[in-house]
Short mmCIF file of C-alpha atoms in Angstrom, two decimals:
data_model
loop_
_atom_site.label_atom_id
_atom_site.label_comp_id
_atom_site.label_asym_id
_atom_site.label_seq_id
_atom_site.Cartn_x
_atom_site.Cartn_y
_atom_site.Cartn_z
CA UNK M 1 -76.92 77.73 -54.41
CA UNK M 2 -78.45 74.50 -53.76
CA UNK M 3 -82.42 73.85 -54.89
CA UNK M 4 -84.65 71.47 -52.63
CA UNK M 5 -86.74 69.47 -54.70
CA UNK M 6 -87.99 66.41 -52.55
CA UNK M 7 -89.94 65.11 -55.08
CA UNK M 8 -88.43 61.41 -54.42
CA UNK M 9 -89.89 61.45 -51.36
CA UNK M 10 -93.09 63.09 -52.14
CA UNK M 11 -93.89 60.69 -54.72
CA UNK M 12 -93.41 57.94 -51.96
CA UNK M 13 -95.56 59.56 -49.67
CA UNK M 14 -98.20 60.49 -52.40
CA UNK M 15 -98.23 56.36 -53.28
CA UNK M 16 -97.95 55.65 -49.37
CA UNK M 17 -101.14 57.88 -48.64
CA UNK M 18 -103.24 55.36 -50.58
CA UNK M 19 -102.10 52.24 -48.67
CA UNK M 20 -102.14 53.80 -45.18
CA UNK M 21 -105.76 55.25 -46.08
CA UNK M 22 -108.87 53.53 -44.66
CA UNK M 23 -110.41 52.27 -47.48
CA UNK M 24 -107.80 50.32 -48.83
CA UNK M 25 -107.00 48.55 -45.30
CA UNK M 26 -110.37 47.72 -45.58
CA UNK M 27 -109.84 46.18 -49.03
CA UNK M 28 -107.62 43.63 -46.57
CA UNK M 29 -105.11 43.16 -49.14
CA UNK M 30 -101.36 43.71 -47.20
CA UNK M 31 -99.46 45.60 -49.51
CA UNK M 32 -95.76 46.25 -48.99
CA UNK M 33 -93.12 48.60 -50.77
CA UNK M 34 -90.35 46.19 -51.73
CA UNK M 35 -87.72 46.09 -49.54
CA UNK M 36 -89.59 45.75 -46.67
CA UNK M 37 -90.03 42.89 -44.81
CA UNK M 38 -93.29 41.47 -43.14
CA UNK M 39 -93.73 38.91 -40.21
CA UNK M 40 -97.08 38.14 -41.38
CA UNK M 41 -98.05 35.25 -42.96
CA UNK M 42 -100.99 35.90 -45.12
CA UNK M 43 -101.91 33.24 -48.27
CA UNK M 44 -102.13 36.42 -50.46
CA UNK M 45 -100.18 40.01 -50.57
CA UNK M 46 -98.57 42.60 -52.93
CA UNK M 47 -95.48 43.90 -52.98
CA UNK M 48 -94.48 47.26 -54.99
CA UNK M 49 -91.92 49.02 -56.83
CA UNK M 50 -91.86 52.77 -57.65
CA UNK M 51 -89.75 53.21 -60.67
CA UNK M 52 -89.77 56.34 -61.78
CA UNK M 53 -87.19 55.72 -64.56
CA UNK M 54 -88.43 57.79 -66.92
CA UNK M 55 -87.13 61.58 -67.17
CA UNK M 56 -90.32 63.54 -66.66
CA UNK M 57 -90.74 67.00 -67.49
CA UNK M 58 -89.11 69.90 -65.27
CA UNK M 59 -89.21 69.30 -62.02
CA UNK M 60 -91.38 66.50 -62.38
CA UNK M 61 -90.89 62.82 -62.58
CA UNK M 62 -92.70 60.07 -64.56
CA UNK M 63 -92.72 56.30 -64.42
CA UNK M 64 -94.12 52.97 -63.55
CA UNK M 65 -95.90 51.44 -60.43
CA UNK M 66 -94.73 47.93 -60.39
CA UNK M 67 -96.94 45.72 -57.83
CA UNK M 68 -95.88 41.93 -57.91
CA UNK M 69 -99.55 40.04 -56.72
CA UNK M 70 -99.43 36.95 -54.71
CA UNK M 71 -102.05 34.42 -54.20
CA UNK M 72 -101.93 30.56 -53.56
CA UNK M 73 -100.87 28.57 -56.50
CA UNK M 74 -103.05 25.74 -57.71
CA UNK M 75 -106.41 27.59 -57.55
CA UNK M 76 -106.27 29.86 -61.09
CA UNK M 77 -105.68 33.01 -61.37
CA UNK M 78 -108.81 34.80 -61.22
CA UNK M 79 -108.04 35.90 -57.78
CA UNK M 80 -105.02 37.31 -58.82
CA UNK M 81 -107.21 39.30 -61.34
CA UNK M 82 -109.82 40.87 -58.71
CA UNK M 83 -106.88 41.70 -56.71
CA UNK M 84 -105.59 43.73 -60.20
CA UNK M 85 -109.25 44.92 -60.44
CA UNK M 86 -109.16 46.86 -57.02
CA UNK M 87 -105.66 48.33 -57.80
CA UNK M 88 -107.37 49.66 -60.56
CA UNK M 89 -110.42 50.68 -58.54
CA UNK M 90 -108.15 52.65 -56.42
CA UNK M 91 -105.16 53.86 -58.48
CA UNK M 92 -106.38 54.02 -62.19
CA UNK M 93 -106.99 57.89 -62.99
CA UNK M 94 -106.42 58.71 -59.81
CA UNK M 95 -105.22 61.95 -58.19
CA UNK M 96 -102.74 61.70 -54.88
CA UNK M 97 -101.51 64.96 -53.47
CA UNK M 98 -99.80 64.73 -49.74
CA UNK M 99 -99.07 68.25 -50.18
CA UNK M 100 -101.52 69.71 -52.95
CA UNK M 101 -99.58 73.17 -52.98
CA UNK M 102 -96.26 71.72 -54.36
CA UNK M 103 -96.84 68.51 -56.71
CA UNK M 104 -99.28 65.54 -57.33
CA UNK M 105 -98.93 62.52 -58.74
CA UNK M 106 -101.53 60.87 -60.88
CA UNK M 107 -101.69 57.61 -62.33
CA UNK M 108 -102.97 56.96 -66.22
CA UNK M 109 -106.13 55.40 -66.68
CA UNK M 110 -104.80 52.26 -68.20
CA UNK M 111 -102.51 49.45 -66.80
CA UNK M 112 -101.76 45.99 -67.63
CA UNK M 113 -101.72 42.68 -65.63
CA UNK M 114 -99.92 39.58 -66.55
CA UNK M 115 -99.59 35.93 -64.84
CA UNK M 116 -96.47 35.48 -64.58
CA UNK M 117 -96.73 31.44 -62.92
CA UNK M 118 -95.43 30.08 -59.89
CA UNK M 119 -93.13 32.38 -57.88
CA UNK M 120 -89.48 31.23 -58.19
CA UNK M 121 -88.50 30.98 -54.45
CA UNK M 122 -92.00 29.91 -53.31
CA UNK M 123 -94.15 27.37 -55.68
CA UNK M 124 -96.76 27.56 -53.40
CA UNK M 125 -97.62 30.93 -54.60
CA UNK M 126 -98.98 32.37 -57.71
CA UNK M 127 -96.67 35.43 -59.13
CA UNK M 128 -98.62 38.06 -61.24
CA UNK M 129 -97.56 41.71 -62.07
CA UNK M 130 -99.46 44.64 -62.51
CA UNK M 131 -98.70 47.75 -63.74
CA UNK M 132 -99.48 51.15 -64.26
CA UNK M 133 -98.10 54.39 -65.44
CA UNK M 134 -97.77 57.83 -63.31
CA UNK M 135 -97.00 61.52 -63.78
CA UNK M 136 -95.59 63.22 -60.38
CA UNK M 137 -96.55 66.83 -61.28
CA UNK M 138 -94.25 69.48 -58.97
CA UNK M 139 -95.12 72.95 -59.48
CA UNK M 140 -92.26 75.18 -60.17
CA UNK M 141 -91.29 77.38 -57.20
CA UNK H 1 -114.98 72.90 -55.45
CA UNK H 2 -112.66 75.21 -56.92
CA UNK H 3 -110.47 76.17 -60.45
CA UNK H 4 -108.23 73.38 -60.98
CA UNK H 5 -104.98 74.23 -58.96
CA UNK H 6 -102.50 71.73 -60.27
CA UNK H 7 -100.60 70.94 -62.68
CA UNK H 8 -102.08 67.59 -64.63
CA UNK H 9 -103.92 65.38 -67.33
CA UNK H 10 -107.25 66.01 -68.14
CA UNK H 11 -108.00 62.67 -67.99
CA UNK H 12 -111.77 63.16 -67.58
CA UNK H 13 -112.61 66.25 -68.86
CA UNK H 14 -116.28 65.87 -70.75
CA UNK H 15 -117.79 67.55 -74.03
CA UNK H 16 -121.30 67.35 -73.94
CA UNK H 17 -125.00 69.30 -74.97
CA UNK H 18 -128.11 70.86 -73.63
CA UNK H 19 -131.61 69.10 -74.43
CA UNK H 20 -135.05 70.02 -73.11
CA UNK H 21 -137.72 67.24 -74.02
CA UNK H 22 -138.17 68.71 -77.93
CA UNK H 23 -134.83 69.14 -78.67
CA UNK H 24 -131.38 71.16 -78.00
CA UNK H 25 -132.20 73.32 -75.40
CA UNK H 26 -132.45 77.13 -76.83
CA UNK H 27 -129.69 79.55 -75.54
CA UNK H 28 -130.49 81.31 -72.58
CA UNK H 29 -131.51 84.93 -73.23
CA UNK H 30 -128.26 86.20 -71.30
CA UNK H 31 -125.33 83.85 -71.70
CA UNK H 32 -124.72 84.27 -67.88
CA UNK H 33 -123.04 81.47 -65.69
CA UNK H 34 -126.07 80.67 -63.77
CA UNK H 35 -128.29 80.56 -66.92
CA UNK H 36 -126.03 78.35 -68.68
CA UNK H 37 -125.48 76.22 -65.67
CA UNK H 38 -128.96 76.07 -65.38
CA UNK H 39 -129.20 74.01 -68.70
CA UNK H 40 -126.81 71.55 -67.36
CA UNK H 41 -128.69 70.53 -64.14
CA UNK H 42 -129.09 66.61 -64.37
CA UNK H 43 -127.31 64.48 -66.86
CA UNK H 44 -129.63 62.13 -69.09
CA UNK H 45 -128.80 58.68 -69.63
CA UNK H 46 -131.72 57.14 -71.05
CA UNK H 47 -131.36 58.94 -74.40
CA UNK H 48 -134.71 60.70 -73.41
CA UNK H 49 -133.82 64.00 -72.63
CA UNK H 50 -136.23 66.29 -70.25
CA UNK H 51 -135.63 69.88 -69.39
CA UNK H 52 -132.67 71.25 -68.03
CA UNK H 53 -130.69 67.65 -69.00
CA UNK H 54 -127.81 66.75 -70.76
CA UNK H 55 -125.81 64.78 -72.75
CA UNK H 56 -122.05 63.85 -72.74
CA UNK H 57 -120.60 62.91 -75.89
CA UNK H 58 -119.11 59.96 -74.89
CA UNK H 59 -115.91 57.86 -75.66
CA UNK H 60 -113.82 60.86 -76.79
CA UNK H 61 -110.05 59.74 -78.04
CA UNK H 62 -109.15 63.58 -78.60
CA UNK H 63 -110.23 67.02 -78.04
CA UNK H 64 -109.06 69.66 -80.17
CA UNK H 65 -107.75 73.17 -78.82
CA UNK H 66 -111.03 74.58 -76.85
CA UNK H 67 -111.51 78.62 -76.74
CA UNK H 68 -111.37 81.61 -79.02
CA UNK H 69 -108.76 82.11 -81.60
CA UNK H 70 -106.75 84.77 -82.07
CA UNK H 71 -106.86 87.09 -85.65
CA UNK H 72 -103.45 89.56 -85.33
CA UNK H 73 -103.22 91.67 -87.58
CA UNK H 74 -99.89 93.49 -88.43
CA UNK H 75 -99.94 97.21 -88.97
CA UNK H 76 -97.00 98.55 -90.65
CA UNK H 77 -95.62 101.74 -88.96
CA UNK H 78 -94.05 104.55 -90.99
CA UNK H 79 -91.08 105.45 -89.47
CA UNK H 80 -90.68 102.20 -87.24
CA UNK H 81 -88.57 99.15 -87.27
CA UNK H 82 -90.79 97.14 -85.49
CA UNK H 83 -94.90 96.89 -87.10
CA UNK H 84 -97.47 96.52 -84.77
CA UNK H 85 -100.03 93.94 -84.08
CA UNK H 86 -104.00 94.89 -83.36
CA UNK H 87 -106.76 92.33 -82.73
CA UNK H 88 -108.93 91.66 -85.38
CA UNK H 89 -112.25 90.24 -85.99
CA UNK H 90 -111.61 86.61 -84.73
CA UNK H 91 -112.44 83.95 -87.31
CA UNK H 92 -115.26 81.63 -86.46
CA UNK H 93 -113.71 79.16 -85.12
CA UNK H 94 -114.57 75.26 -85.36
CA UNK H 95 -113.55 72.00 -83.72
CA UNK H 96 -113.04 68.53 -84.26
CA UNK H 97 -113.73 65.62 -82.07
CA UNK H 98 -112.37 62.37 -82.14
CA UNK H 99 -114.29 59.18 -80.17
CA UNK H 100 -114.74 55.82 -80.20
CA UNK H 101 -117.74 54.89 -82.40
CA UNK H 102 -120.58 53.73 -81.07
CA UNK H 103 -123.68 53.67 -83.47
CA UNK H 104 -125.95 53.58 -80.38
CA UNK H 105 -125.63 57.09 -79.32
CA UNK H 106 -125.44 58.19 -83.00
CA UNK H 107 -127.83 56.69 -84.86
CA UNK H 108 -131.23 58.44 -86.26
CA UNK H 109 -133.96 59.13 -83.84
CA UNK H 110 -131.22 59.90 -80.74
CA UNK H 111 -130.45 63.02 -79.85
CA UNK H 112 -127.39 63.38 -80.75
CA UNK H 113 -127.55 61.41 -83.74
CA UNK H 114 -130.56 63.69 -84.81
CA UNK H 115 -128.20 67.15 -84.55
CA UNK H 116 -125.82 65.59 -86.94
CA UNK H 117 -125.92 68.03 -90.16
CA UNK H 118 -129.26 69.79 -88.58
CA UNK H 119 -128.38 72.79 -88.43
CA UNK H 120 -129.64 73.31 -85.32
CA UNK H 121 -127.64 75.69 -83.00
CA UNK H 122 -126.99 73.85 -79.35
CA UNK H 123 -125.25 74.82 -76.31
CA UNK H 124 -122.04 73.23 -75.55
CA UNK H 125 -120.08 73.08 -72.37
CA UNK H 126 -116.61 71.47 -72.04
CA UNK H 127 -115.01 70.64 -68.55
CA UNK H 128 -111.60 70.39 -67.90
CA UNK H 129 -111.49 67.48 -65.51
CA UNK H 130 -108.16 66.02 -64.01
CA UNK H 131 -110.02 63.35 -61.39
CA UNK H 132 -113.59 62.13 -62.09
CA UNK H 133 -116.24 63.88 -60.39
CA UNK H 134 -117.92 61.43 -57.83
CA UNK H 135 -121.02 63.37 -58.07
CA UNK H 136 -121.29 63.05 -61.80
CA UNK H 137 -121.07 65.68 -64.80
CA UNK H 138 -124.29 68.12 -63.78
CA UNK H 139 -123.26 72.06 -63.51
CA UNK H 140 -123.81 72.01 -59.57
CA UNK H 141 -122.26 71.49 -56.45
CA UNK H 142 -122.60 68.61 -56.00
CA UNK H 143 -122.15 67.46 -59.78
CA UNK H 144 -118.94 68.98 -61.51
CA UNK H 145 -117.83 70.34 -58.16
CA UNK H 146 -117.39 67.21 -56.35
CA UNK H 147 -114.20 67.56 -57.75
CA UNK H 148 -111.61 70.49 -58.98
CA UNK H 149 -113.01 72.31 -62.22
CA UNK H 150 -113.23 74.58 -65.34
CA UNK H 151 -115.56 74.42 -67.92
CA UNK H 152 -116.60 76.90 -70.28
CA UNK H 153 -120.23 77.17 -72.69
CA UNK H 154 -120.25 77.76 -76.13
CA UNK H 155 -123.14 77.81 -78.64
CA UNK H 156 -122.45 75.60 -81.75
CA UNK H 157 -123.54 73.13 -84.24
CA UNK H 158 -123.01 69.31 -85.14
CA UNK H 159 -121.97 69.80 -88.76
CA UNK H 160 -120.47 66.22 -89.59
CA UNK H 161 -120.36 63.06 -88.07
CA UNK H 162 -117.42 61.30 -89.94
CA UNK H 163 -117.24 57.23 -89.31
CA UNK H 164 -113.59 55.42 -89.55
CA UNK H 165 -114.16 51.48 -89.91
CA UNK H 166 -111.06 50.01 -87.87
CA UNK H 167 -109.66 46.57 -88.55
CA UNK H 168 -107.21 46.44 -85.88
CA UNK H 169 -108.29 49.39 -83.59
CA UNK H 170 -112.06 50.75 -82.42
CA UNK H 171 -113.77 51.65 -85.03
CA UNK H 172 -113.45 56.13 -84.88
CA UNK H 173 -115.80 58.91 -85.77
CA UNK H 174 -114.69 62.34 -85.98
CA UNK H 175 -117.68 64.78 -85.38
CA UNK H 176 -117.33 68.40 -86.30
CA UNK H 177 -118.95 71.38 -84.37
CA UNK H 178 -118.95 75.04 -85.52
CA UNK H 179 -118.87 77.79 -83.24
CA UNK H 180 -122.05 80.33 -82.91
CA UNK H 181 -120.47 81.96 -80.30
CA UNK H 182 -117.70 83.03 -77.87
CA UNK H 183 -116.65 80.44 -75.64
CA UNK H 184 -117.94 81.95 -72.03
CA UNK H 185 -115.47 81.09 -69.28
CA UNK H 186 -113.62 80.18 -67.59
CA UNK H 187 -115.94 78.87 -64.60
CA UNK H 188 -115.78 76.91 -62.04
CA UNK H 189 -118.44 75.41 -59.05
#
């Protein structure tokens, strides 16, 4: 008897619905899921990481959003820092639900940022994380 | 909007109290959903209440367990191996709060500072809020029910306002209300 649970993937969409949505193109920050790779060259951009590492409840998952911020190096990081601010316009306490019936995922209120310094295979950039908690919810069925 | 229909955090759920512009605002005569909502029609920010405003209780760290509690009583059954449970009279039940302190919304001459060991019975309403309401915290459509909801009304009373200096952490206050009432609800807009 095998059970279905697709809740990898549904988390991915959930998290993918907010950077394919309108509003946050318009935010004009290019934001890629690691492992993906870009032909654009912009001077700033995000890459994230969905680790959901730790054991949720259930059927549920829970873990961390990882989103490694790049801007030019040499200019400080407060840019860096109002790039962190809209991630946490857009993702902290928020609510994402592809398919509302079966699970949602929502993010924690709080989240941290750190400047990490110049990014190891590129100097020309500014490395800085930020992160932030999330519960994917699934409904039992 | 609708009952919330997920499982998840009530991240933003909201405690907060009826005013009219000399006080609490007095119960409705029937404790009816659209009286009660009625009391909760635009929120007041200004710490000058007006009719049909009110307050949230801000900065809230904790809420306790929110509805009526239970009194079972066991009824031993001649005869049986197994004793039987009626309801009771519930006790009156009361709640504590736990928030962030901050003396500005507490202090004498507001109006929530002024409740604070009145005596004076208020209405209550708590929401159960997983995703902020875009349309703010009033009882309407296009208030609570910008987003998924369920809030019940109680009638109660500020009995202590407990302070907690903090060296390390915010400074806490734990405020204790006593129930008047039932709690009315579950509703939803």
């Amino acid at each position: 008897m095998t059970r279905v649970q697709d809740r990898f993937a549904g988390l991915y969409a959930d998290i993918y619905s907010l950077f394919n949505s309108a509003p946050w193109i318009a935010e004009n920050i290019k934001t890629y899921p690691k492992g993906y790779v870009s032909n654009e060259v912009n001077t700033e951009y995000a890459i994230f990481d969905v680790s959901s590492a730790d054991e949720g409840f259930s059927d549920s998952l829970r873990g961390i959003l990882f989103i490694d911020i790049y801007v030019p190096n040499g200019l400080g990081p407060t840019r860096a820092a109002k790039i962190a601010d809209i991630f946490d316009k857009y993702l902290a306490g928020a609510t994402f639900a592809t398919n509302a019936q079966k699970a949602i995922t929502q993010f924690r209120r709080e989240s941290t940022f750190i400047i990490r310094g110049p990014a190891i295979d590129n100097s020309s950039k500014l490395r800085s994380t930020y992160q932030i908690q999330f519960n994917y919810f699934k409904k039992e069925t | 909007m609708s009952h919330i229909a997920s499982i998840g955090a009530g991240m933003f759920s909201d405690m907060s109290v009826a005013f009219d512009a000399s006080g609490p605002a007095a119960a409705p005569g029937t404790m009816s959903k659209a009286n009660l909502d009625a009391l909760f029609a635009t929120e007041c920010t200004d710490n000058t209440p007006a009719a049909a405003e009110f307050i949230r209780i801000a900065n809230v760290r904790e809420f306790p367990a929110i509805g009526t509690p239970p009194n079972i009583v066991n009824v031993p059954v001649f005869g049986q191996s197994v004793s039987q449970q009626i309801q009771g009279q519930a006790d009156a039940p009361s709640m504590e709060i736990t928030l962030n302190y901050v003396p500005t919304q507490w202090a004498s001459g507001t109006p929530l500072g002024d409740l604070v060991g009145s005596g004076e019975q208020c209405v209550f309403r708590f929401a159960l809020l997983n995703s902020a309401p875009s349309g703010g915290y009033a009882s309407s459509a296009g208030g609570l029910g910008t987003t998924q909801n369920t809030y019940w009304y109680f009638l109660g009373k500020i009995d202590s306002l407990l302070v907690t200096p903090n060296l390390a952490d915010s400074n806490q206050a734990t405020i204790a209300i006593t129930l008047q009432s039932v709690v009315h609800g579950a509703y939803t807009i």
